[in-house]
GROMACS .gro file of C-alpha atoms in nm:
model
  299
    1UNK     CA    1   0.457  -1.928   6.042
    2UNK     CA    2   0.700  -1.745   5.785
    3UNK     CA    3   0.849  -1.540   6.116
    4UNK     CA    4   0.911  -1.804   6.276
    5UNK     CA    5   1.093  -1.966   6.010
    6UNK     CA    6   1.318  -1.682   5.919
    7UNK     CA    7   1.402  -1.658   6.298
    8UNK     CA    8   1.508  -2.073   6.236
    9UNK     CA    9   1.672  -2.006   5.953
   10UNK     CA   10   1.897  -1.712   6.157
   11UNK     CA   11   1.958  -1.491   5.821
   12UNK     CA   12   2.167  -1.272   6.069
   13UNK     CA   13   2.425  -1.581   6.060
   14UNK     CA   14   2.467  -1.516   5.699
   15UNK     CA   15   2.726  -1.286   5.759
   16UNK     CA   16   2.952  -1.595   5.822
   17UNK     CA   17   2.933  -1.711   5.478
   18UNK     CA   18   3.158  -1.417   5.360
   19UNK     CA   19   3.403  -1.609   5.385
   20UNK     CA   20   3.360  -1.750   5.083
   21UNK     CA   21   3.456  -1.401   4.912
   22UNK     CA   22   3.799  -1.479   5.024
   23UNK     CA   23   3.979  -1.631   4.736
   24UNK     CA   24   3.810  -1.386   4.519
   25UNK     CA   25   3.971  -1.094   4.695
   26UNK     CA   26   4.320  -1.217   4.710
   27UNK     CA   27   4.277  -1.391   4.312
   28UNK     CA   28   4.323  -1.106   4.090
   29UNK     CA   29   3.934  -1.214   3.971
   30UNK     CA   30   3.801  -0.926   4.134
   31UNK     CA   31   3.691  -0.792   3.795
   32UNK     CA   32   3.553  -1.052   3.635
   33UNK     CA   33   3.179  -1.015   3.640
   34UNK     CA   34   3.153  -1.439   3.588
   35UNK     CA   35   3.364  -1.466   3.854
   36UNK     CA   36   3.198  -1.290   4.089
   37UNK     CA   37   2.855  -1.435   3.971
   38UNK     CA   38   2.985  -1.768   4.047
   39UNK     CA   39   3.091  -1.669   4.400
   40UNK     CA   40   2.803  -1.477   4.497
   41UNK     CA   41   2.600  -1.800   4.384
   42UNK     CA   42   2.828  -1.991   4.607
   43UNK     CA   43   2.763  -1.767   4.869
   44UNK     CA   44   2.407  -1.824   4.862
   45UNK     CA   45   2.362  -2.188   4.862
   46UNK     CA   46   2.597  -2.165   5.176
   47UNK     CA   47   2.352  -1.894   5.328
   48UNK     CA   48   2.106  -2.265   5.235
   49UNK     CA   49   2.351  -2.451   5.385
   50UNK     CA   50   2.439  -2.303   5.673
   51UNK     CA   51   2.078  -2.229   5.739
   52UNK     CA   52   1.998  -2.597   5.706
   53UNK     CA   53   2.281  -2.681   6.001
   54UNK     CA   54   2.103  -2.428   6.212
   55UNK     CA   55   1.771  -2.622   6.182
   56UNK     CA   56   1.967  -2.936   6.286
   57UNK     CA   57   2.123  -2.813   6.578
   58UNK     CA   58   1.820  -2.646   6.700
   59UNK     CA   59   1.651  -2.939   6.669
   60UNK     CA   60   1.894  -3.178   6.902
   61UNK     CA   61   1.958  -2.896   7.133
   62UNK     CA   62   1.587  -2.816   7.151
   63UNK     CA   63   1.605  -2.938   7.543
   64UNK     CA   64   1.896  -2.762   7.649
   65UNK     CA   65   1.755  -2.450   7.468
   66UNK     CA   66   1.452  -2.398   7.659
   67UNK     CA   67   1.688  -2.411   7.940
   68UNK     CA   68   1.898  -2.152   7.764
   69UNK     CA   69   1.801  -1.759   7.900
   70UNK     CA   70   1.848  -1.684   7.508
   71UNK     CA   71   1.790  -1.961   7.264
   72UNK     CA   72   1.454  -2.045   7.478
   73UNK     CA   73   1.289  -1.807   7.216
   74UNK     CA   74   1.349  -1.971   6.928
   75UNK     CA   75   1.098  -2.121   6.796
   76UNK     CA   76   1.171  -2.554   6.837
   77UNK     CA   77   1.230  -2.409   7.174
   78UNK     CA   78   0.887  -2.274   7.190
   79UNK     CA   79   0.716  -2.574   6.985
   80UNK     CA   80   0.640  -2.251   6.712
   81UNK     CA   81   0.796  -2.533   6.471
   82UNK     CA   82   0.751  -2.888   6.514
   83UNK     CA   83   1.052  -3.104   6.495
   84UNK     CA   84   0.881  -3.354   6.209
   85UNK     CA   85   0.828  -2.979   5.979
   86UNK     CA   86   1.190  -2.866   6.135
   87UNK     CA   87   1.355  -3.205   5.914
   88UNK     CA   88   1.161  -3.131   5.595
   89UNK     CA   89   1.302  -2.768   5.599
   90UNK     CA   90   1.674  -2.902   5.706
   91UNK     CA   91   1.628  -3.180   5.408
   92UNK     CA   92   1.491  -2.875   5.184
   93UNK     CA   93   1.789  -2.641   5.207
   94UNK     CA   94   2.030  -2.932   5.225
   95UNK     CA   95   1.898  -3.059   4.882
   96UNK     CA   96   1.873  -2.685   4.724
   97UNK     CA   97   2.201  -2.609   4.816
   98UNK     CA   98   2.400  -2.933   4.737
   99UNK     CA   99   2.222  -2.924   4.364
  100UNK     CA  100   2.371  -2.542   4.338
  101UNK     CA  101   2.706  -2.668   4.422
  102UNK     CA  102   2.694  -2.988   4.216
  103UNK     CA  103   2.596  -2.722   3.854
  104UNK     CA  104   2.897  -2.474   3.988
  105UNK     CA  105   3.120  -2.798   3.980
  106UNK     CA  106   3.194  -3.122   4.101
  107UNK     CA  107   3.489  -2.964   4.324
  108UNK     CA  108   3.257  -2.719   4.493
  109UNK     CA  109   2.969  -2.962   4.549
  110UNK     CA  110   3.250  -3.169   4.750
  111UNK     CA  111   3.337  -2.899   4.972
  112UNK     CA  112   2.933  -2.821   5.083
  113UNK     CA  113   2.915  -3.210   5.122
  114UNK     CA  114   3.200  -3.214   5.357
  115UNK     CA  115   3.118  -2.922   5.564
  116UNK     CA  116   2.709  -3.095   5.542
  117UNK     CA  117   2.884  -3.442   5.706
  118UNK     CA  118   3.113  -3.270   5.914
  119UNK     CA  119   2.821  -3.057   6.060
  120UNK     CA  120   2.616  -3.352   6.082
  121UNK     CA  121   2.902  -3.479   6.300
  122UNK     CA  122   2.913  -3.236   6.515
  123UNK     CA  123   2.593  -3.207   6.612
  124UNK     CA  124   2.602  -3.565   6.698
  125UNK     CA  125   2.872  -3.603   6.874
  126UNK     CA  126   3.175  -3.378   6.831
  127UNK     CA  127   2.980  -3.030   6.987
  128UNK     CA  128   2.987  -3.213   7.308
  129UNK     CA  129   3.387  -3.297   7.271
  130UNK     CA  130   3.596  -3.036   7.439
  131UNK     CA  131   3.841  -2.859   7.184
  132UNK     CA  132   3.705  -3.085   6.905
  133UNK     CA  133   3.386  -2.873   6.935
  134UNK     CA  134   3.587  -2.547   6.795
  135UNK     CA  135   3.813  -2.702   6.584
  136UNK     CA  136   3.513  -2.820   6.402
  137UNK     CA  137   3.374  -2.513   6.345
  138UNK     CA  138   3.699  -2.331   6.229
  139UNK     CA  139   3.756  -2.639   5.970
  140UNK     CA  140   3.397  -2.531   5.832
  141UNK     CA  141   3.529  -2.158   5.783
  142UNK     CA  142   3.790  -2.338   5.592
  143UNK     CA  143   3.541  -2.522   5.375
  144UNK     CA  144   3.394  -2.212   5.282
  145UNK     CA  145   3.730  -2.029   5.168
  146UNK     CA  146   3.771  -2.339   4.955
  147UNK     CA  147   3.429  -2.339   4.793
  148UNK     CA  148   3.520  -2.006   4.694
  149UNK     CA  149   3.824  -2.098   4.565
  150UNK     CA  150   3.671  -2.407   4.378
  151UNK     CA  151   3.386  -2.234   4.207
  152UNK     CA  152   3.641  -2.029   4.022
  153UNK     CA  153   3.924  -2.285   3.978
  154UNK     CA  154   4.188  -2.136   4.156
  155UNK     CA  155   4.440  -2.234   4.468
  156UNK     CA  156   4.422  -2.084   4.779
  157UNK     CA  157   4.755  -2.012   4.950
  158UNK     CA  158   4.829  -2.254   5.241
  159UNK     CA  159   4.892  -1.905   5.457
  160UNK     CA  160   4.548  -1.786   5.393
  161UNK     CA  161   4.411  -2.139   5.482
  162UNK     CA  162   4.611  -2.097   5.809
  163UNK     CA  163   4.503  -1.775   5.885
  164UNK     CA  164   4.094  -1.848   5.824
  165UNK     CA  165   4.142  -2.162   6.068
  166UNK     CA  166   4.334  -1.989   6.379
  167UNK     CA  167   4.099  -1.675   6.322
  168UNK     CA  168   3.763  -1.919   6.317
  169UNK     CA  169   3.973  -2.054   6.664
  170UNK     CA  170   3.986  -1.721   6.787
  171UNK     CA  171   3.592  -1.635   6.731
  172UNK     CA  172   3.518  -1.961   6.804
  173UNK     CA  173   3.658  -1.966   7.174
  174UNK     CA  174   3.526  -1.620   7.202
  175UNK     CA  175   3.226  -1.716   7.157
  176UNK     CA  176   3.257  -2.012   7.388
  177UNK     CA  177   3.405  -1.795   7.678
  178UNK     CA  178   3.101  -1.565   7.629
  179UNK     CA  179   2.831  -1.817   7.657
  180UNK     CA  180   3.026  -1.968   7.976
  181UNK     CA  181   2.995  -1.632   8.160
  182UNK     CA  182   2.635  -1.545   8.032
  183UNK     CA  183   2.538  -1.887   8.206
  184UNK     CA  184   2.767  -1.887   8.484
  185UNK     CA  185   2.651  -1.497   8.561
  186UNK     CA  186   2.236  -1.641   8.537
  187UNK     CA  187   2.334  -1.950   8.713
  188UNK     CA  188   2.183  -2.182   8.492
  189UNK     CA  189   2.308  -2.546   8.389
  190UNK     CA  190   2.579  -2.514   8.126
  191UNK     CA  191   2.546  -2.756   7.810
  192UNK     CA  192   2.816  -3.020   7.829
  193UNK     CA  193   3.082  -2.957   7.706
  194UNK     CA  194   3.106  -2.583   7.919
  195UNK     CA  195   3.160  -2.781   8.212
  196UNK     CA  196   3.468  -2.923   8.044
  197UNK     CA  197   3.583  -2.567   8.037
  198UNK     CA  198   3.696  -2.288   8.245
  199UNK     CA  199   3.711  -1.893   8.196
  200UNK     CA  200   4.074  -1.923   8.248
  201UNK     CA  201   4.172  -2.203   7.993
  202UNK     CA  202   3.893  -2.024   7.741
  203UNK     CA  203   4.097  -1.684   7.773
  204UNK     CA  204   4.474  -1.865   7.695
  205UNK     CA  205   4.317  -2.016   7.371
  206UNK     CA  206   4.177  -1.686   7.232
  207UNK     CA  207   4.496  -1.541   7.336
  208UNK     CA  208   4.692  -1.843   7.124
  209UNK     CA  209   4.451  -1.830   6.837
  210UNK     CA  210   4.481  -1.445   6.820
  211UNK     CA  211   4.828  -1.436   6.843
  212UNK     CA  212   4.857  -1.714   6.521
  213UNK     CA  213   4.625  -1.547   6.349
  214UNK     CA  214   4.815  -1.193   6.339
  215UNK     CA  215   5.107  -1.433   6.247
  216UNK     CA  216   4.981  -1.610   5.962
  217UNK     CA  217   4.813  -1.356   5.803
  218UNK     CA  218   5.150  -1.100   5.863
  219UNK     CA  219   5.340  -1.358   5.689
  220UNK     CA  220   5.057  -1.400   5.370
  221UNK     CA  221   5.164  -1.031   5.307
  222UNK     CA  222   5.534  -1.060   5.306
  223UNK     CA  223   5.548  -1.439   5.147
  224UNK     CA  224   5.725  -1.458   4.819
  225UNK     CA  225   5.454  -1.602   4.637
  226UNK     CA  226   5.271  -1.314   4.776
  227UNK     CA  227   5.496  -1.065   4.657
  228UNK     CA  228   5.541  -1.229   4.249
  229UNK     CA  229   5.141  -1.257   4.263
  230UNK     CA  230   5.095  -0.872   4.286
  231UNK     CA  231   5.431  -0.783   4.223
  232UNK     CA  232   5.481  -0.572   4.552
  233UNK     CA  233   5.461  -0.620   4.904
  234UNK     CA  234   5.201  -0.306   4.975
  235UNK     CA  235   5.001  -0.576   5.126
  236UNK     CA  236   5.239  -0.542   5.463
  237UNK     CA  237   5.029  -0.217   5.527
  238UNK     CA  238   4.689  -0.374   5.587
  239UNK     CA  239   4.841  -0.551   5.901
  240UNK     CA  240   4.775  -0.317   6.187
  241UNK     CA  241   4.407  -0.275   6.022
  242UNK     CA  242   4.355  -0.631   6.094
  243UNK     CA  243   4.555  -0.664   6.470
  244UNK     CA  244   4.306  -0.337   6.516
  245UNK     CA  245   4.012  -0.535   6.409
  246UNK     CA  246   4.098  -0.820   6.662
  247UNK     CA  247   4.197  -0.631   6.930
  248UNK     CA  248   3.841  -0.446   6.943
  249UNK     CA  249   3.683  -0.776   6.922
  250UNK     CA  250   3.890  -0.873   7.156
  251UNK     CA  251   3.799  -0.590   7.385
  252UNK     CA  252   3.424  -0.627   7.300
  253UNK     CA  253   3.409  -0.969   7.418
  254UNK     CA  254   3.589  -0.951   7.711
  255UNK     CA  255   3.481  -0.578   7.786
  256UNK     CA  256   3.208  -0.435   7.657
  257UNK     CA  257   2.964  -0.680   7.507
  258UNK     CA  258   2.732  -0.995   7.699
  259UNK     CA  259   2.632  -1.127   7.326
  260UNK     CA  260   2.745  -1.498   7.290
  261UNK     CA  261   2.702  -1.474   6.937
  262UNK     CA  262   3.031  -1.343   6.688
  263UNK     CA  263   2.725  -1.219   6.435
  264UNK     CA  264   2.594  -0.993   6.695
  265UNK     CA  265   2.877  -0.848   6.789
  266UNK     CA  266   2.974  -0.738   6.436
  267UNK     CA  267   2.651  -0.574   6.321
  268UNK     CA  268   2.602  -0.429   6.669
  269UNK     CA  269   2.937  -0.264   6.673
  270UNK     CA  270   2.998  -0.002   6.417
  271UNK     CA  271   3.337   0.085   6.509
  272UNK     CA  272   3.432  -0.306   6.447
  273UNK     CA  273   3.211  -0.333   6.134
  274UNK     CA  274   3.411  -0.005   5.983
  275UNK     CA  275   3.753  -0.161   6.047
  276UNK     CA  276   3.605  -0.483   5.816
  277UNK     CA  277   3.497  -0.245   5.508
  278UNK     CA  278   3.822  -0.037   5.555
  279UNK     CA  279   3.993  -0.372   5.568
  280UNK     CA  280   3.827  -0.488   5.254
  281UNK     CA  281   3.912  -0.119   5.044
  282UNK     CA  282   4.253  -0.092   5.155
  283UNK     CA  283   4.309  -0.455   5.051
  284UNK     CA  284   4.138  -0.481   4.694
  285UNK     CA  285   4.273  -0.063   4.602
  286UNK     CA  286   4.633  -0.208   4.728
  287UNK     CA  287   4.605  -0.558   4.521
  288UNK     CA  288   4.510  -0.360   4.152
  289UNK     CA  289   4.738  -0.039   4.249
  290UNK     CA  290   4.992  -0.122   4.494
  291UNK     CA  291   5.251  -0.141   4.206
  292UNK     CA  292   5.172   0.227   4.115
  293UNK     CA  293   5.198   0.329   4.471
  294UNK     CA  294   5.562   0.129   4.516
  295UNK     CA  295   5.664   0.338   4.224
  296UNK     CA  296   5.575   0.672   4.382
  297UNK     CA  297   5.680   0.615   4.689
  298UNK     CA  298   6.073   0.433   4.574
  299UNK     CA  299   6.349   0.713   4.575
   0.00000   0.00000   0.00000
């Protein structure tokens, strides 16, 4: 009973939910031990969370899933977990998590209600809504970047914002073009809304979304709030890090990999998963010591 469970609960997913690190990275908080208690908190009632969303949508799509040639083995698929025991763990982890947020602070419980009704939306009607059905998944990367942000009272800049939803867009229609050719290549039934799309249109809005995303997140560096936050515009450097980052995910996906799942492919890839930790050193060493560096390197 407790394997099938964790398999429900997809801990794997977790990775997701590091999005909620975000604010702390870029908020000169990096130090402060009650700071990063508060977001690692955060972190885990949106592990609850997100868990609980998974339990939902396994449980509508438990149909199309035993059609699926991957989700057929998880376990509402496979009646391991009946769908009346399936609600009392979705109204479990939706209750833990939502009382975590609510002692963090009112601000923070807001966001996990949001992304819990927005999610509760989607899986009702909006995952069968062409477009709509990505877009609401990106705006829930966004509610985690401002959990993070809320549980240690600061603002998030609007560029950062910007570049979490077009790069959520750009895994998000990744993943979608990935599932389409999985099921096209074993010539089963597509879910709904796949039928809406086509390899084609899928590739021009990962291209679009990718494209933003480099944009955004080029212009976060060079911004002048940006530059009288840390007091020097080292940040410019971590750039091609990141294009590198999505251009081997890029490549994975269209490439290398048959995984439908963005999760997968990072933990699976350790090339990818390197570029992510180098990202992440190069960012928080150039934030506390960029200054120094400007210094040295100035005529």
């Amino acid at each position: 009973m407790m394997h099938n469970i964790i398999k429900l609960i997809r801990p794997k997913h977790w990775l997701k939910n590091i999005f909620v690190f975000i604010p702390l990275i870029f908020s000169l908080k990096f130090t402060e031990i009650t700071s990063i208690i508060n977001v690692l908190i955060v972190f885990i009632a949106f592990c609850l969370l997100a868990s609980a969303i998974y339990i939902l949508n396994d449980i509508f799509d438990k149909d199309k899933d035993q059609n699926h040639p991957i989700k057929k083995h998880r376990p509402i698929a496979q009646n391991s977990i009946s769908i009346k025991k399936a609600y009392c763990l979705f109204g479990l982890f939706s209750i833990i998590s939502l009382m975590i947020a609510l002692y963090l602070n009112i601000n923070t419980f807001i966001a996990f209600s949001l992304y819990l009704i927005l999610n509760i939306l989607y899986s009702i009607k909006f995952k069968n809504l062409v477009i709509f059905d990505v877009f609401f998944i990106a705006l829930g990367f966004v509610l985690r970047v401002y959990a993070g942000a809320f549980v240690i009272s600061i603002s998030v800049s609007h560029w950062i914002i910007l570049t979490t939803f077009f790069i959520s867009l750009f895994l998000g229609f990744g993943k979608r073009r990935s599932e389409y050719i999985l099921l096209k290549d074993n010539l089963l039934p597509k879910r709904s809304v796949l039928n809406l799309y086509s390899e084609k249109l899928l590739t021009i809005f990962i291209i679009i979304s990718l494209t933003l995303t480099i944009i955004m997140y080029a212009l976060y560096t060079i911004s002048p709030a940006t530059i009288n936050k840390f007091n020097h515009d080292n940040l410019i450097y971590t750039v091609p890090i990141v294009v590198y980052g999505i251009f081997r995910y890029l490549y994975l996906i269209f490439v290398k990999s048959n995984e439908d799942d963005v999760t997968e492919i990072v933990i699976k890839d350790k090339l990818l998963l390197s570029v992510i930790i180098i990202w992440f050193i190069s960012v928080i060493f150039l934030i506390y010591f960029g200054q120094q560096i400007g210094k040295i390197l100035s005529p």
